[in-house]
mmCIF file of C-alpha atoms in Angstrom:
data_model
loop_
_atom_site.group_PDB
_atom_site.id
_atom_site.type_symbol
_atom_site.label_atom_id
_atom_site.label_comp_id
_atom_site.label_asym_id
_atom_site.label_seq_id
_atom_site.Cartn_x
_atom_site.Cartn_y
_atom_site.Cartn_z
ATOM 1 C CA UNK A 1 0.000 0.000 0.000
ATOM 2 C CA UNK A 2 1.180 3.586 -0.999
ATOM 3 C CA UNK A 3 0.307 6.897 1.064
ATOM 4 C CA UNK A 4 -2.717 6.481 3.158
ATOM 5 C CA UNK A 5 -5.306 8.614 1.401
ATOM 6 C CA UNK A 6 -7.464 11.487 4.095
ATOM 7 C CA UNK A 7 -10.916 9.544 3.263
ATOM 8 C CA UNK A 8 -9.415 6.185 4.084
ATOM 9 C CA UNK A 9 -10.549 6.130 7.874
ATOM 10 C CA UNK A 10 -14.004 7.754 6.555
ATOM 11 C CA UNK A 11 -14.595 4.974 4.231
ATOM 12 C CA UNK A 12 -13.390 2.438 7.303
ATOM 13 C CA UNK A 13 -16.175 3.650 9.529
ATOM 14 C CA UNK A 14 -18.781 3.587 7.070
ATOM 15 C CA UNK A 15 -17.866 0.149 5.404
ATOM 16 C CA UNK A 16 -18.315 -1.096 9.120
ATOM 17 C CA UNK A 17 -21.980 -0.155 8.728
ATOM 18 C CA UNK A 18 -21.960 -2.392 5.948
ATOM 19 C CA UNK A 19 -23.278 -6.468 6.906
ATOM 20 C CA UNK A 20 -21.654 -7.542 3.711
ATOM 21 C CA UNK A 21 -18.058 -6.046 4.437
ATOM 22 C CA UNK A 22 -15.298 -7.262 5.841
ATOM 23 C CA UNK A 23 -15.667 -4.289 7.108
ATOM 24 C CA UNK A 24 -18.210 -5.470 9.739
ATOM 25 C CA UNK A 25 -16.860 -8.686 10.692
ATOM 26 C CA UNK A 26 -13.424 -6.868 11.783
ATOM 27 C CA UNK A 27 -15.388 -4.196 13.932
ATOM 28 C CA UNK A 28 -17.546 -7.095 15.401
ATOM 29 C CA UNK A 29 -14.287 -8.903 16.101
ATOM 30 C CA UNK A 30 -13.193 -5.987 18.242
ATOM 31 C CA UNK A 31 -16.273 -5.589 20.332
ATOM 32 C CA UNK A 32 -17.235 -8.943 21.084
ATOM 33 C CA UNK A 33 -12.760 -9.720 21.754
ATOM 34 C CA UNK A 34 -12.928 -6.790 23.381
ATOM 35 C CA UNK A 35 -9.556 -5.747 21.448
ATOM 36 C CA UNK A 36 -8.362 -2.457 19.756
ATOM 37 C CA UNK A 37 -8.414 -1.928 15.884
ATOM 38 C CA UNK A 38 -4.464 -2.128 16.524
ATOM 39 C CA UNK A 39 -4.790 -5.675 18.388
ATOM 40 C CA UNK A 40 -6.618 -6.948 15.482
ATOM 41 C CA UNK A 41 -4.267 -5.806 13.464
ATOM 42 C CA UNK A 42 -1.650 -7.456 14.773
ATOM 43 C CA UNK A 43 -2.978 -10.451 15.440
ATOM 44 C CA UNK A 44 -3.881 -10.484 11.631
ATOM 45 C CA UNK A 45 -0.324 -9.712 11.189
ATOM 46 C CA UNK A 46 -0.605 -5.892 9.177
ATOM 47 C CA UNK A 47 -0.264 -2.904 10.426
ATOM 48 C CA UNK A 48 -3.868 -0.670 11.032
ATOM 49 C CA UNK A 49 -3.886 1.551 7.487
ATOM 50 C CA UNK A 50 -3.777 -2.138 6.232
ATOM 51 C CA UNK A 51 -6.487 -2.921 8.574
ATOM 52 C CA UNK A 52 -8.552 -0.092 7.254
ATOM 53 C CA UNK A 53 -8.001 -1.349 3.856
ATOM 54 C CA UNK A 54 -9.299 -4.920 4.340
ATOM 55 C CA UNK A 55 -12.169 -3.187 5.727
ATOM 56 C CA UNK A 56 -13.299 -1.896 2.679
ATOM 57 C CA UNK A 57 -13.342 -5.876 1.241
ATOM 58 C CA UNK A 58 -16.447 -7.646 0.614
ATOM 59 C CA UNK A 59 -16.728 -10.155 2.893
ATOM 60 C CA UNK A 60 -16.295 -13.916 2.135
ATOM 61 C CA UNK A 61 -18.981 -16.032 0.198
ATOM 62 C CA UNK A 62 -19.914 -19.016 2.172
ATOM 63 C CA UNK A 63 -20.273 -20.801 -1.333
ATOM 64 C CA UNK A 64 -16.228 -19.953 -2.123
ATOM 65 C CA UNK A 65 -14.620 -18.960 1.557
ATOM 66 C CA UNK A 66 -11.795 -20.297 1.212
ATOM 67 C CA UNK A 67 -11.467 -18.761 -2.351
ATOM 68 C CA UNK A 68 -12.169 -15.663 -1.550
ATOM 69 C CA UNK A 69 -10.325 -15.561 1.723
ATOM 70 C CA UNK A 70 -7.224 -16.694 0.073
ATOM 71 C CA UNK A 71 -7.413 -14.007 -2.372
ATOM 72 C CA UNK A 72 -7.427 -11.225 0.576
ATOM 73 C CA UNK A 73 -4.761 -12.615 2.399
ATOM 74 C CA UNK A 74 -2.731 -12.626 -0.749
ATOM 75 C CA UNK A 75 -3.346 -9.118 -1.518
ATOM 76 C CA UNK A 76 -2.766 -7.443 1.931
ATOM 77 C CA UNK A 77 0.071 -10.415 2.909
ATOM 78 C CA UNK A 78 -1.894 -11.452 5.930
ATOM 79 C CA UNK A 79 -2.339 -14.688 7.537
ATOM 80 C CA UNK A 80 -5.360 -16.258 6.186
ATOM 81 C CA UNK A 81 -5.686 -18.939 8.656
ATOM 82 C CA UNK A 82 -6.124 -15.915 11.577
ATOM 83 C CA UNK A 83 -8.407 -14.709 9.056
ATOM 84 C CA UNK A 84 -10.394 -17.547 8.437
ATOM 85 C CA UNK A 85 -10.525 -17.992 12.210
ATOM 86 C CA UNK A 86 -11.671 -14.738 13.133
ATOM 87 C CA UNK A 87 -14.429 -14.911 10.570
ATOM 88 C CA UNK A 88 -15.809 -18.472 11.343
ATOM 89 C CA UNK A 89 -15.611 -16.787 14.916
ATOM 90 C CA UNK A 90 -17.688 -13.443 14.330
ATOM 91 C CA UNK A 91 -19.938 -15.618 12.044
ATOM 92 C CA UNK A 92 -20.801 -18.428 15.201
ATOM 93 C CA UNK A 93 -21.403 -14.829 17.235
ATOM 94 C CA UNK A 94 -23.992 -13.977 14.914
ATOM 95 C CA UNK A 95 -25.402 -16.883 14.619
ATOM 96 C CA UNK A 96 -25.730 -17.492 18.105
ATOM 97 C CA UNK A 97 -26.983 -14.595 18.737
ATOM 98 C CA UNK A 98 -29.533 -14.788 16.232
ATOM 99 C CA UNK A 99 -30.897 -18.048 17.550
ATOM 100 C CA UNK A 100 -30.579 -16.401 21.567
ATOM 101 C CA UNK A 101 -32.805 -13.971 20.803
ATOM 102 C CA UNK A 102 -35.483 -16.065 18.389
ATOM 103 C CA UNK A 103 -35.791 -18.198 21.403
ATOM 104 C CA UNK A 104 -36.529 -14.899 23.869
ATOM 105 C CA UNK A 105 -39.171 -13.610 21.471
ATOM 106 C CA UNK A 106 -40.400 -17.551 21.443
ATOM 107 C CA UNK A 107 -40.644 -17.508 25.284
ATOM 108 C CA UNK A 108 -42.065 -14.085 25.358
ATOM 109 C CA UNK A 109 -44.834 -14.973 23.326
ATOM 110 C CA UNK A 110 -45.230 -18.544 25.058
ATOM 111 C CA UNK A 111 -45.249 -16.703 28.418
ATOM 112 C CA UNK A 112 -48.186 -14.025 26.821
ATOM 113 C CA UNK A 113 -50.520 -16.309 25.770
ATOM 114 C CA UNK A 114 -50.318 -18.238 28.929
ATOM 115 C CA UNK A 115 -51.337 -14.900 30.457
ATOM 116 C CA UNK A 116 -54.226 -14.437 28.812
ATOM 117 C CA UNK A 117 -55.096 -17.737 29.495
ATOM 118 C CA UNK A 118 -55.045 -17.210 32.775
ATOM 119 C CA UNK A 119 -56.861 -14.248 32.777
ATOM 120 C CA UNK A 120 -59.309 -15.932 30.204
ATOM 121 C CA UNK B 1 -7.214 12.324 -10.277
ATOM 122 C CA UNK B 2 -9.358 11.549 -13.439
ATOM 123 C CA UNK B 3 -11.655 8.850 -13.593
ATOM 124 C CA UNK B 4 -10.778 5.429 -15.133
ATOM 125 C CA UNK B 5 -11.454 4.881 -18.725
ATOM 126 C CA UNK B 6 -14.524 3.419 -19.827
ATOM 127 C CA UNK B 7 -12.735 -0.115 -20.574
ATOM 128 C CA UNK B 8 -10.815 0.239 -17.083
ATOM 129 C CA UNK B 9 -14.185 0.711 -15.103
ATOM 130 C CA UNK B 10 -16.096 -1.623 -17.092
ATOM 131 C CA UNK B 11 -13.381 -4.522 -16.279
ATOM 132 C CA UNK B 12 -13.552 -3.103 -12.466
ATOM 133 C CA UNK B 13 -17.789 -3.557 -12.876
ATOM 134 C CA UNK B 14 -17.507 -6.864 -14.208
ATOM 135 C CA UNK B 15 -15.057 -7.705 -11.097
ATOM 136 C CA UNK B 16 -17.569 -6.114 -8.369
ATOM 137 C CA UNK B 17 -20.703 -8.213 -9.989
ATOM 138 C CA UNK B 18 -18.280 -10.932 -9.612
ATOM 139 C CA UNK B 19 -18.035 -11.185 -5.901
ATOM 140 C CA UNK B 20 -14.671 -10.141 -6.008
ATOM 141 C CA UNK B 21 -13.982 -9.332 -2.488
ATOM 142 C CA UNK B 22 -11.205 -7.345 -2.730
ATOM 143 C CA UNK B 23 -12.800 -5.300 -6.292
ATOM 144 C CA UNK B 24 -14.142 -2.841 -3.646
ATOM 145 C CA UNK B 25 -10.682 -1.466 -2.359
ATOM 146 C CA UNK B 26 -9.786 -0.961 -6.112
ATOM 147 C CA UNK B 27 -12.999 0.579 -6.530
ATOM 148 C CA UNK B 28 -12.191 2.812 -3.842
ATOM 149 C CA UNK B 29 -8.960 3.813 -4.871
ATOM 150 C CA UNK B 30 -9.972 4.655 -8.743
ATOM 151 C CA UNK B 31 -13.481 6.476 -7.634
ATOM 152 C CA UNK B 32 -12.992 8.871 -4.275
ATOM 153 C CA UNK B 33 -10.003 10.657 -5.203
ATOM 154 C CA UNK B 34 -11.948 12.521 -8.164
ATOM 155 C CA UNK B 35 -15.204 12.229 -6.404
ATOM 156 C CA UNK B 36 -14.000 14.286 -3.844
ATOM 157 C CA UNK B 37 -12.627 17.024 -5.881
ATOM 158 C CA UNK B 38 -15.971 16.934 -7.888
ATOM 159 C CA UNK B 39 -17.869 17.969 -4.794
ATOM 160 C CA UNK B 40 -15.307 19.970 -3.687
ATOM 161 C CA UNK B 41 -15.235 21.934 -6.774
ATOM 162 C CA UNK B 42 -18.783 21.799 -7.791
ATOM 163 C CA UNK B 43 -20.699 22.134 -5.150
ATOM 164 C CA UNK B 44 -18.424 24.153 -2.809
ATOM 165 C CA UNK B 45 -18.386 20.943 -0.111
ATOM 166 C CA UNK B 46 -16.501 20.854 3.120
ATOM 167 C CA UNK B 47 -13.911 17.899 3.410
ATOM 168 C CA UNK B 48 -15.811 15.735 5.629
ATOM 169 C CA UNK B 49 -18.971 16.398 3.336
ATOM 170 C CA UNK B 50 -17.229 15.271 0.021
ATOM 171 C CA UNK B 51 -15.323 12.146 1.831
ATOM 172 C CA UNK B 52 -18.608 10.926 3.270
ATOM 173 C CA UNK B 53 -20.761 11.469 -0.050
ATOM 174 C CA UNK B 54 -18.154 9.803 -2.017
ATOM 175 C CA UNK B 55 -18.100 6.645 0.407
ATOM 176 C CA UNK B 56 -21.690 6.432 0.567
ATOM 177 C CA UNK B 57 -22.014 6.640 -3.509
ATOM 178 C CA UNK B 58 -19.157 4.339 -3.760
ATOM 179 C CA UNK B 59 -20.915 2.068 -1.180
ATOM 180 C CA UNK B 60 -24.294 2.792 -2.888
ATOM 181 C CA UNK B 61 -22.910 1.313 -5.798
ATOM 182 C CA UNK B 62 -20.501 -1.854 -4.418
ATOM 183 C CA UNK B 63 -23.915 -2.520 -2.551
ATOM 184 C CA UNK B 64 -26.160 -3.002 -5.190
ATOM 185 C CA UNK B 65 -23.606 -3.070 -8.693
ATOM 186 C CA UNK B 66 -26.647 -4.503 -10.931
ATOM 187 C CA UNK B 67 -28.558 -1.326 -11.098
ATOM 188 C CA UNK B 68 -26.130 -0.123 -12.626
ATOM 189 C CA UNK B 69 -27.727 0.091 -16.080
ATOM 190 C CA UNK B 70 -24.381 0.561 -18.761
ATOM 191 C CA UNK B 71 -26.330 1.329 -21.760
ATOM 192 C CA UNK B 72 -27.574 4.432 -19.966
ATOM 193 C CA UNK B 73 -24.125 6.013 -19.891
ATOM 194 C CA UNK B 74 -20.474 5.722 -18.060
ATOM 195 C CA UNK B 75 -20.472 4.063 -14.515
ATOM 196 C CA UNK B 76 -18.242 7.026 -13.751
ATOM 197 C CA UNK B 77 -21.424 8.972 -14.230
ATOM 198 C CA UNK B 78 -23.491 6.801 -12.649
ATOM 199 C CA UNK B 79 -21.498 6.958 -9.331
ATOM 200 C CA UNK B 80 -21.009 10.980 -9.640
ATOM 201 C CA UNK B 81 -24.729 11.506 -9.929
ATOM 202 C CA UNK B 82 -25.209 9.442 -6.437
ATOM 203 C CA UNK B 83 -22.632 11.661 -5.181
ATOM 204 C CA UNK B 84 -23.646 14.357 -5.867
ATOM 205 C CA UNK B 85 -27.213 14.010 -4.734
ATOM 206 C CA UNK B 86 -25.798 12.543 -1.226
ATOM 207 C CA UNK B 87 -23.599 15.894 -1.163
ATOM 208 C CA UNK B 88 -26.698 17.634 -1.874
ATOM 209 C CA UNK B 89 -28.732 16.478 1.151
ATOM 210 C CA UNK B 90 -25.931 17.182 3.342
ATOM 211 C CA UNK B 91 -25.463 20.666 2.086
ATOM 212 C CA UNK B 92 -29.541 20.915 2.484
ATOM 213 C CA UNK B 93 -29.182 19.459 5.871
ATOM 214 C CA UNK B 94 -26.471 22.011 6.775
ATOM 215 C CA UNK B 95 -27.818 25.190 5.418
ATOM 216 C CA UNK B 96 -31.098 24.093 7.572
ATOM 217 C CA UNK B 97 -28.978 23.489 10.581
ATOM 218 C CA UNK B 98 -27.293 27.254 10.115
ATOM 219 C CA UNK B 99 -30.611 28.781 9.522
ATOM 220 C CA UNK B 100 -32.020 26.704 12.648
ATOM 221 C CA UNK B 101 -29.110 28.784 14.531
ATOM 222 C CA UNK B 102 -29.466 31.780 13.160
ATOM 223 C CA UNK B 103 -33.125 31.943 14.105
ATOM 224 C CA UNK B 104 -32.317 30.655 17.360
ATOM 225 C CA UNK B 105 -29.610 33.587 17.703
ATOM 226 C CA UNK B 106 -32.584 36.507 16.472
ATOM 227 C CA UNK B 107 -35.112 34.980 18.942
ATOM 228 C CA UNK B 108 -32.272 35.062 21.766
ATOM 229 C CA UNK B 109 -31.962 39.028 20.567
ATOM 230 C CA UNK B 110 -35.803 39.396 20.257
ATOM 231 C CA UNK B 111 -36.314 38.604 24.111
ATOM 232 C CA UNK B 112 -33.486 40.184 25.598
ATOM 233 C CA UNK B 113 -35.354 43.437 24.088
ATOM 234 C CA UNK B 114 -38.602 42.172 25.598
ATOM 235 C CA UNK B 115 -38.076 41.064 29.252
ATOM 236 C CA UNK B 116 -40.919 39.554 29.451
ATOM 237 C CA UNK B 117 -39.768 37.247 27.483
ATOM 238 C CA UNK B 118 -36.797 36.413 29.115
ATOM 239 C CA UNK B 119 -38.270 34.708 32.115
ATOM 240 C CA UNK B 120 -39.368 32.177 30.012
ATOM 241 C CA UNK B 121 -35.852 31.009 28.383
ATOM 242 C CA UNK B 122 -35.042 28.377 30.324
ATOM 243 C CA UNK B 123 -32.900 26.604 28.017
ATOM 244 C CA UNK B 124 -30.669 29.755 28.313
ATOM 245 C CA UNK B 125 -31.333 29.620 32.016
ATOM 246 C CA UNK B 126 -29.414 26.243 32.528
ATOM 247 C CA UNK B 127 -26.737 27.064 29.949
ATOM 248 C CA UNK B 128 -26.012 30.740 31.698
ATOM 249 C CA UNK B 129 -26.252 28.821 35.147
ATOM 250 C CA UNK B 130 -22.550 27.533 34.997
ATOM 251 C CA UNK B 131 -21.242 30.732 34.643
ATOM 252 C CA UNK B 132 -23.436 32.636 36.947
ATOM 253 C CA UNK B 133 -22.345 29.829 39.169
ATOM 254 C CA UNK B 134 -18.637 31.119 39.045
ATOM 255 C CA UNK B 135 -19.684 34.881 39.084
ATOM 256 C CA UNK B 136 -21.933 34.473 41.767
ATOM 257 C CA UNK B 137 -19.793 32.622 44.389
ATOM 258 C CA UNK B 138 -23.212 34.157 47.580
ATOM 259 C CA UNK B 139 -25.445 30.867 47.657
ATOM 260 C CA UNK B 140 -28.447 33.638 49.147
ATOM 261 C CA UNK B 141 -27.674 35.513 45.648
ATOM 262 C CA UNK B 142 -27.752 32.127 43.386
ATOM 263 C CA UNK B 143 -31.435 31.485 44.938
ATOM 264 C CA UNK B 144 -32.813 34.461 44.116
ATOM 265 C CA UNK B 145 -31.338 34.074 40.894
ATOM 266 C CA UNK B 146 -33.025 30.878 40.139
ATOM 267 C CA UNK B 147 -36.324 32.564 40.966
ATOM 268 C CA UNK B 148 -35.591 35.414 38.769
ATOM 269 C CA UNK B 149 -35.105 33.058 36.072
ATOM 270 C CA UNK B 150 -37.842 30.550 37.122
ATOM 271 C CA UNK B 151 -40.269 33.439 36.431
ATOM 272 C CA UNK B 152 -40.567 34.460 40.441
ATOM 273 C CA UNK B 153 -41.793 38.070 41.198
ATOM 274 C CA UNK B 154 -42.973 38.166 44.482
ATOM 275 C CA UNK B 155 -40.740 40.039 47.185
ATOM 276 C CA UNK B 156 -41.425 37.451 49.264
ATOM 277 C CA UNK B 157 -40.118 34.825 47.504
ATOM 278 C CA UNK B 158 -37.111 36.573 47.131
ATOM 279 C CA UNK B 159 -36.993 38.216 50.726
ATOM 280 C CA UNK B 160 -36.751 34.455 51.749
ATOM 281 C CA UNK B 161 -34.062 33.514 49.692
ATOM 282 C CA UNK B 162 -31.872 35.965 50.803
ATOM 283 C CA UNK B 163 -33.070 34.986 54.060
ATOM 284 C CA UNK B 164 -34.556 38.494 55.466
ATOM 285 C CA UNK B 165 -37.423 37.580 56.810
ATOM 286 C CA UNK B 166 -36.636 38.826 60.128
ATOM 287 C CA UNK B 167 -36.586 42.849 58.483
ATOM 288 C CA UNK B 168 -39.590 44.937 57.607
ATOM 289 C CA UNK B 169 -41.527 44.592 55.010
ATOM 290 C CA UNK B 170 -40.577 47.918 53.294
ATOM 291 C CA UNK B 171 -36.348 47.128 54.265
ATOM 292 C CA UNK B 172 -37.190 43.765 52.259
ATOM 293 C CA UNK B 173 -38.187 45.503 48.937
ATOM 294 C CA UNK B 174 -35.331 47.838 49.174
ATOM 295 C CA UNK B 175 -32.639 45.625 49.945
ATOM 296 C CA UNK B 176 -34.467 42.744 47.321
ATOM 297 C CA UNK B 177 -34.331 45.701 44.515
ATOM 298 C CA UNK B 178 -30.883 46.210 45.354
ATOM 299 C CA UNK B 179 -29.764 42.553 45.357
ATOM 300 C CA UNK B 180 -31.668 42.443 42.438
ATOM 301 C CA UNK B 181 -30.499 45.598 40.552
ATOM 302 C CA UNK B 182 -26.742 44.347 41.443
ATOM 303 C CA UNK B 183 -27.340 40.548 40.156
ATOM 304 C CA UNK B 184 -28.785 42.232 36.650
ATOM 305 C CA UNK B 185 -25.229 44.056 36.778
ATOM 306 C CA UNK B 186 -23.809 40.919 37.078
ATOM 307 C CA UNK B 187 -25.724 38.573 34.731
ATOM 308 C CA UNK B 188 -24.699 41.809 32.088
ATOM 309 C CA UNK B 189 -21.041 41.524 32.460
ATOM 310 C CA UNK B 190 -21.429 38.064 31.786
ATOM 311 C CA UNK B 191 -22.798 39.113 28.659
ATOM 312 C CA UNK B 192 -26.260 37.332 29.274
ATOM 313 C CA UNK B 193 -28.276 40.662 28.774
ATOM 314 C CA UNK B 194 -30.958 38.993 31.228
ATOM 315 C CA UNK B 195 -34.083 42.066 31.354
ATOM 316 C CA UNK B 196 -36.126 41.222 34.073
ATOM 317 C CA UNK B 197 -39.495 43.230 35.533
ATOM 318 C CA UNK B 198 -39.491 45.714 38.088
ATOM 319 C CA UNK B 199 -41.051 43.873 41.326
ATOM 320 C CA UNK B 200 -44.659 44.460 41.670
#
């Protein structure tokens, strides 16, 4: 990577906003670790302008992962295996959290109509 | 800091409808630079207003790259026009915001002419109250001045604040006009140009 371009932290943040970046995984990577940008960075071995970079990627295909997760670690020189990792991690987060809360909004609703039944 | 020719972006296009994951950073790197100055030139936008208009066109675009119709003209185009309508809202957004303050300054003006008005600005009232709270140091003097700006006129009210409820009530107007007359001095050095009403 040449100079860092002024807009490249802009675009960061706002690719973060973005489900289908890479963008997003990396930021949910930091909160749920509870890590710095500059911790993921290094454990992705790159420095953070680097990090901000690999932001801007689409993220992996599920159909082609491997693929596509190949190609990014070949074009910023990281280690795809961390990134693989950290992926497949943010992606179980998701998922899990997904299912956590379909099952509140199940008991919720369980727990309301026994309610009424009660009151019925 | 031109855009890419038309075969350049076209091969870029065919990348990003690809699933190419890293087509966006080379999207980003042939797109924002002339983007920016675009917005910057055309429509007069701040730095912070052209980055984020860019990003979100750019974004717009990477988001959904099949609307992107090519036999309606360049992609270049197509990209610039989203920009500049996203640069457009946020100029909108921050002419609205200026006139919002200006307004807000005249109506500020507008009641310091008309006291009567100025017992009901509380939202100037709590931002004036941490620097009266330096300037008036006399916790007696602070009450009364929260009653002044709560909208309280009675003498008594204020006679109890400054805690002379043991005096006359004739020494308890005099000495409330006087506390009052020298927290108006006050409030105008700090600039506040609080009017107030004579007591009744």
């Amino acid at each position: 990577m040449t100079k860092t371009p002024s807009w490249l932290d802009h675009a960061a943040r706002h690719s973060s906003e973005r489900p289908w970046t890479l963008g997003a995984v990396l930021e949910e990577y930091s909160r749920v670790e509870g890590v710095t940008r500059a911790e993921t960075a290094s454990f992705l071995g790159c420095d953070v302008d680097s990090l901000a970079w690999l932001s801007l990627c689409r993220k992996p295909a599920p159909d082609q992962f491997l693929e596509d997760v190949s190609r990014i670690a070949e074009r910023f020189q990281i280690d795809g295996l961390k990134l693989a990792q950290l992926i497949r991690r943010v992606d179980a987060i998701v998922v899990l959290r997904r299912t956590t809360t379909a099952e509140e909004e199940t008991l919720l609703l369980a727990a309301r109509d026994r309610d009424e039944e009660t009151e019925e | 800091m031109t855009f890419p020719g038309r075969a350049d972006e076209i091969a870029l296009h065919e990348r990003v409808l690809a699933g190419d994951p890293v087509a966006p950073v080379d999207v980003f790197k042939a797109w924002m630079d002339p983007l920016v100055n675009a917005l910057r030139a055309d429509l007069r936008c701040s730095d912070d207003e052209a980055y984020d208009s860019g990003i979100d066109a750019v974004l717009a675009y990477l988001e959904e790259p099949g609307k992107y119709d090519r036999g309606k003209g360049r992609l270049s185009s197509y990209v610039m026009d989203i920009a500049k309508k996203r640069a457009i809202d946020r100029l909108r957004t921050r002419t609205a915001a200026e006139r919002r303050d200006d307004g807000y300054a005249a109506a500020v003006d507008l009641r310091t002419m008309n006291p009567k008005d100025v017992l009901e600005a509380e939202v100037e009232a709590r931002e004036l109250w941490q620097k009266v709270e330096n300037a008036v140091p006399d916790e007696r003097d602070r009450r009364m001045l929260k009653l002044i700006l709560e909208g309280e006129r009675s003498t008594d009210a204020f006679a109890e604040a400054l805690e002379l409820g043991v005096l006359s009530p004739l020494a308890q107007r005099r000495l409330v006009k006087q506390h009052r007359d020298r927290l108006m001095k006050v409030l105008e050095r700090l600039g506040t140009r609080l009017g107030h009403d004579e007591d009744a």
